[in-house]
Amino acid sequence: MNVYSNLSVNLLTDTFVKVSEKESQNCIQYGDVLFTTSSETPDEVGMSSVVTEYVHEKIYLNSFCFGFRFNDISKFEPRFLKHLFRSKTLRKQIKQTAFGVTRFNISKKKFAKIKIPIPPIEEQRRIVEILDRFEVLTTDICNGLPAEIKARRQQYEYYRNKLLTFKEKTA
């Protein structure tokens, strides 16, 4: 649910999986993109979450997810990736990798063929600044609600002034 529900992986979660010494598990690290492996619908399969903070302890990827690690993370701003992999364009490609009838799973072979746009890092940062502001407004009630109230107040004042500005008619 952490991956499914969050654009950025929540590293402060209190849900843990026990890993025995004999198990081989992959640790997540800054810049990793995690995906859910299956779902009941193709629209919900392959949901992503990005590790946008440095990880200071061993956190393992569970068997319900798979991770993607770029060879050169310097080409990407991880905060850009969190928006990119939830975008309509990438979601369409990801959904096309799903197969199943009552339970849909990602084909990793098809998934490896997804085309990922790589704008210059400065453009990625510019896009992040815009999208992160929208994300805060839509998810944080403390920021979103006051901003919405302010926008509606401005809208009200605009229409009030337009509708209640009377000009004398000269005959």
mmCIF file of C-alpha atoms in Angstrom:
data_model
loop_
_atom_site.group_PDB
_atom_site.id
_atom_site.type_symbol
_atom_site.label_atom_id
_atom_site.label_comp_id
_atom_site.label_asym_id
_atom_site.label_seq_id
_atom_site.Cartn_x
_atom_site.Cartn_y
_atom_site.Cartn_z
ATOM 1 C CA MET A 1 0.000 0.000 0.000
ATOM 2 C CA ASN A 2 2.951 2.327 0.586
ATOM 3 C CA VAL A 3 3.918 2.119 -3.087
ATOM 4 C CA TYR A 4 0.337 2.170 -4.367
ATOM 5 C CA SER A 5 -0.744 5.155 -2.269
ATOM 6 C CA ASN A 6 2.275 7.466 -2.339
ATOM 7 C CA LEU A 7 4.139 9.271 -5.110
ATOM 8 C CA SER A 8 7.201 9.180 -2.837
ATOM 9 C CA VAL A 9 7.955 6.134 -0.708
ATOM 10 C CA ASN A 10 7.079 6.790 2.933
ATOM 11 C CA LEU A 11 10.258 5.822 4.774
ATOM 12 C CA LEU A 12 8.658 6.488 8.153
ATOM 13 C CA THR A 13 6.135 3.677 7.868
ATOM 14 C CA ASP A 14 5.609 1.393 10.835
ATOM 15 C CA THR A 15 4.858 -1.725 8.778
ATOM 16 C CA PHE A 16 7.800 -4.061 8.421
ATOM 17 C CA VAL A 17 8.428 -7.469 6.921
ATOM 18 C CA LYS A 18 10.745 -9.905 8.662
ATOM 19 C CA VAL A 19 13.613 -11.108 6.506
ATOM 20 C CA SER A 20 15.456 -14.238 7.555
ATOM 21 C CA GLU A 21 19.208 -14.523 7.125
ATOM 22 C CA LYS A 22 18.780 -17.138 4.375
ATOM 23 C CA GLU A 23 16.559 -14.888 2.239
ATOM 24 C CA SER A 24 18.018 -12.751 -0.503
ATOM 25 C CA GLN A 25 16.241 -9.401 -0.582
ATOM 26 C CA ASN A 26 17.005 -6.173 -2.408
ATOM 27 C CA CYS A 27 17.518 -2.990 -0.398
ATOM 28 C CA ILE A 28 15.999 0.199 -1.731
ATOM 29 C CA GLN A 29 18.041 3.343 -2.225
ATOM 30 C CA TYR A 30 17.662 6.968 -3.270
ATOM 31 C CA GLY A 31 16.299 7.255 -6.818
ATOM 32 C CA ASP A 32 14.754 3.779 -7.002
ATOM 33 C CA VAL A 33 11.336 3.570 -8.639
ATOM 34 C CA LEU A 34 9.118 0.915 -7.068
ATOM 35 C CA PHE A 35 6.093 -0.644 -8.763
ATOM 36 C CA THR A 36 3.245 -2.840 -7.606
ATOM 37 C CA THR A 37 3.404 -6.180 -9.423
ATOM 38 C CA SER A 38 -0.294 -7.059 -9.573
ATOM 39 C CA SER A 39 -3.827 -5.815 -9.108
ATOM 40 C CA GLU A 40 -7.436 -6.749 -9.728
ATOM 41 C CA THR A 41 -7.651 -4.322 -12.653
ATOM 42 C CA PRO A 42 -5.168 -3.342 -15.362
ATOM 43 C CA ASP A 43 -5.733 0.327 -14.444
ATOM 44 C CA GLU A 44 -4.265 -0.234 -10.977
ATOM 45 C CA VAL A 45 -1.366 -2.540 -11.826
ATOM 46 C CA GLY A 46 2.153 -1.144 -11.901
ATOM 47 C CA MET A 47 1.479 1.844 -9.651
ATOM 48 C CA SER A 48 4.723 3.586 -8.815
ATOM 49 C CA SER A 49 6.415 5.285 -5.901
ATOM 50 C CA VAL A 50 9.893 6.799 -5.921
ATOM 51 C CA VAL A 51 12.522 6.861 -3.192
ATOM 52 C CA THR A 52 13.055 10.632 -3.027
ATOM 53 C CA GLU A 53 15.044 10.671 0.221
ATOM 54 C CA TYR A 54 18.352 9.109 1.150
ATOM 55 C CA VAL A 55 17.856 5.810 2.976
ATOM 56 C CA HIS A 56 19.909 5.510 6.179
ATOM 57 C CA GLU A 57 18.892 1.998 7.181
ATOM 58 C CA LYS A 58 18.253 -1.245 5.342
ATOM 59 C CA ILE A 59 14.753 -1.205 3.905
ATOM 60 C CA TYR A 60 13.881 -4.170 1.748
ATOM 61 C CA LEU A 61 11.608 -4.438 -1.225
ATOM 62 C CA ASN A 62 8.840 -6.959 -0.583
ATOM 63 C CA SER A 63 7.581 -9.604 -3.006
ATOM 64 C CA PHE A 64 4.476 -7.578 -3.919
ATOM 65 C CA CYS A 65 6.637 -4.986 -5.655
ATOM 66 C CA PHE A 66 9.576 -4.746 -7.973
ATOM 67 C CA GLY A 67 12.106 -1.974 -8.276
ATOM 68 C CA PHE A 68 13.805 -0.177 -11.101
ATOM 69 C CA ARG A 69 17.211 1.408 -10.548
ATOM 70 C CA PHE A 70 18.705 3.673 -13.194
ATOM 71 C CA ASN A 71 22.314 3.076 -14.191
ATOM 72 C CA ASP A 72 23.000 6.807 -13.939
ATOM 73 C CA ILE A 73 20.733 8.588 -11.444
ATOM 74 C CA SER A 74 22.481 11.904 -12.214
ATOM 75 C CA LYS A 75 20.318 12.130 -15.355
ATOM 76 C CA PHE A 76 17.165 12.173 -13.244
ATOM 77 C CA GLU A 77 15.684 14.195 -10.451
ATOM 78 C CA PRO A 78 13.868 11.543 -8.345
ATOM 79 C CA ARG A 79 11.112 14.048 -7.505
ATOM 80 C CA PHE A 80 10.529 14.364 -11.281
ATOM 81 C CA LEU A 81 10.261 10.590 -11.586
ATOM 82 C CA LYS A 82 7.484 10.434 -8.975
ATOM 83 C CA HIS A 83 5.310 12.563 -11.247
ATOM 84 C CA LEU A 84 6.515 11.057 -14.526
ATOM 85 C CA PHE A 85 5.596 7.457 -13.698
ATOM 86 C CA ARG A 86 2.072 8.517 -12.626
ATOM 87 C CA SER A 87 1.545 10.576 -15.794
ATOM 88 C CA LYS A 88 -1.047 9.555 -18.368
ATOM 89 C CA THR A 89 1.634 8.793 -20.974
ATOM 90 C CA LEU A 90 3.663 6.439 -18.777
ATOM 91 C CA ARG A 91 0.599 4.882 -17.118
ATOM 92 C CA LYS A 92 -0.711 3.971 -20.587
ATOM 93 C CA GLN A 93 2.556 2.190 -21.394
ATOM 94 C CA ILE A 94 2.629 0.448 -18.014
ATOM 95 C CA LYS A 95 -0.981 -0.779 -18.351
ATOM 96 C CA GLN A 96 -0.065 -2.319 -21.709
ATOM 97 C CA THR A 97 2.439 -4.568 -19.921
ATOM 98 C CA ALA A 98 -0.328 -6.120 -17.787
ATOM 99 C CA PHE A 99 -1.775 -9.557 -18.452
ATOM 100 C CA GLY A 100 -4.424 -11.592 -16.679
ATOM 101 C CA VAL A 101 -8.142 -12.277 -16.309
ATOM 102 C CA THR A 102 -9.186 -11.915 -12.667
ATOM 103 C CA ARG A 103 -5.781 -10.789 -11.425
ATOM 104 C CA PHE A 104 -3.459 -8.675 -13.568
ATOM 105 C CA ASN A 105 0.322 -8.890 -13.380
ATOM 106 C CA ILE A 106 3.139 -6.931 -14.953
ATOM 107 C CA SER A 107 5.185 -8.597 -17.669
ATOM 108 C CA LYS A 108 8.708 -7.528 -16.780
ATOM 109 C CA LYS A 109 9.855 -8.364 -20.309
ATOM 110 C CA LYS A 110 7.309 -5.922 -21.794
ATOM 111 C CA PHE A 111 7.935 -3.460 -18.977
ATOM 112 C CA ALA A 112 11.623 -3.245 -19.916
ATOM 113 C CA LYS A 113 10.585 -1.824 -23.317
ATOM 114 C CA ILE A 114 8.804 1.241 -21.885
ATOM 115 C CA LYS A 115 10.099 4.492 -23.379
ATOM 116 C CA ILE A 116 11.066 7.028 -20.708
ATOM 117 C CA PRO A 117 11.548 10.659 -21.765
ATOM 118 C CA ILE A 118 14.689 12.300 -20.386
ATOM 119 C CA PRO A 119 14.423 16.095 -20.442
ATOM 120 C CA PRO A 120 17.463 18.073 -19.257
ATOM 121 C CA ILE A 121 17.881 18.037 -15.468
ATOM 122 C CA GLU A 122 17.086 21.768 -15.192
ATOM 123 C CA GLU A 123 13.797 21.207 -17.050
ATOM 124 C CA GLN A 124 13.012 18.307 -14.704
ATOM 125 C CA ARG A 125 13.580 20.586 -11.705
ATOM 126 C CA ARG A 126 11.372 23.310 -13.210
ATOM 127 C CA ILE A 127 8.570 20.790 -13.767
ATOM 128 C CA VAL A 128 8.998 19.456 -10.203
ATOM 129 C CA GLU A 129 8.631 22.934 -8.706
ATOM 130 C CA ILE A 130 5.286 23.366 -10.458
ATOM 131 C CA LEU A 131 3.904 19.863 -9.862
ATOM 132 C CA ASP A 132 5.031 19.707 -6.225
ATOM 133 C CA ARG A 133 3.099 22.922 -5.519
ATOM 134 C CA PHE A 134 -0.020 21.386 -7.069
ATOM 135 C CA GLU A 135 0.547 18.178 -5.111
ATOM 136 C CA VAL A 136 0.669 20.101 -1.832
ATOM 137 C CA LEU A 137 -2.497 22.006 -2.708
ATOM 138 C CA THR A 138 -4.372 18.811 -3.529
ATOM 139 C CA THR A 139 -3.145 16.611 -0.688
ATOM 140 C CA ASP A 140 -2.412 18.873 2.279
ATOM 141 C CA ILE A 141 -5.624 20.233 3.740
ATOM 142 C CA CYS A 142 -3.702 22.832 5.775
ATOM 143 C CA ASN A 143 -2.269 24.322 2.568
ATOM 144 C CA GLY A 144 -4.893 23.294 0.044
ATOM 145 C CA LEU A 145 -7.995 24.519 1.833
ATOM 146 C CA PRO A 146 -6.721 28.054 2.561
ATOM 147 C CA ALA A 147 -5.452 28.356 -1.019
ATOM 148 C CA GLU A 148 -8.830 27.218 -2.353
ATOM 149 C CA ILE A 149 -10.660 29.663 -0.078
ATOM 150 C CA LYS A 150 -8.379 32.493 -1.225
ATOM 151 C CA ALA A 151 -8.985 31.613 -4.900
ATOM 152 C CA ARG A 152 -12.774 31.493 -4.388
ATOM 153 C CA ARG A 153 -12.653 34.815 -2.483
ATOM 154 C CA GLN A 154 -10.784 36.421 -5.393
ATOM 155 C CA GLN A 155 -13.268 34.913 -7.826
ATOM 156 C CA TYR A 156 -16.165 36.221 -5.745
ATOM 157 C CA GLU A 157 -14.664 39.729 -5.560
ATOM 158 C CA TYR A 158 -14.048 39.763 -9.296
ATOM 159 C CA TYR A 159 -17.640 38.833 -10.136
ATOM 160 C CA ARG A 160 -19.055 41.066 -7.410
ATOM 161 C CA ASN A 161 -17.182 44.028 -8.827
ATOM 162 C CA LYS A 162 -18.181 43.186 -12.402
ATOM 163 C CA LEU A 163 -21.826 42.671 -11.553
ATOM 164 C CA LEU A 164 -22.186 45.589 -9.192
ATOM 165 C CA THR A 165 -20.377 48.227 -11.207
ATOM 166 C CA PHE A 166 -23.118 50.437 -12.588
ATOM 167 C CA LYS A 167 -22.434 53.110 -15.100
ATOM 168 C CA GLU A 168 -24.859 55.948 -15.469
ATOM 169 C CA LYS A 169 -26.587 55.942 -18.780
ATOM 170 C CA THR A 170 -26.587 59.259 -20.551
ATOM 171 C CA ALA A 171 -29.521 60.128 -22.732
#
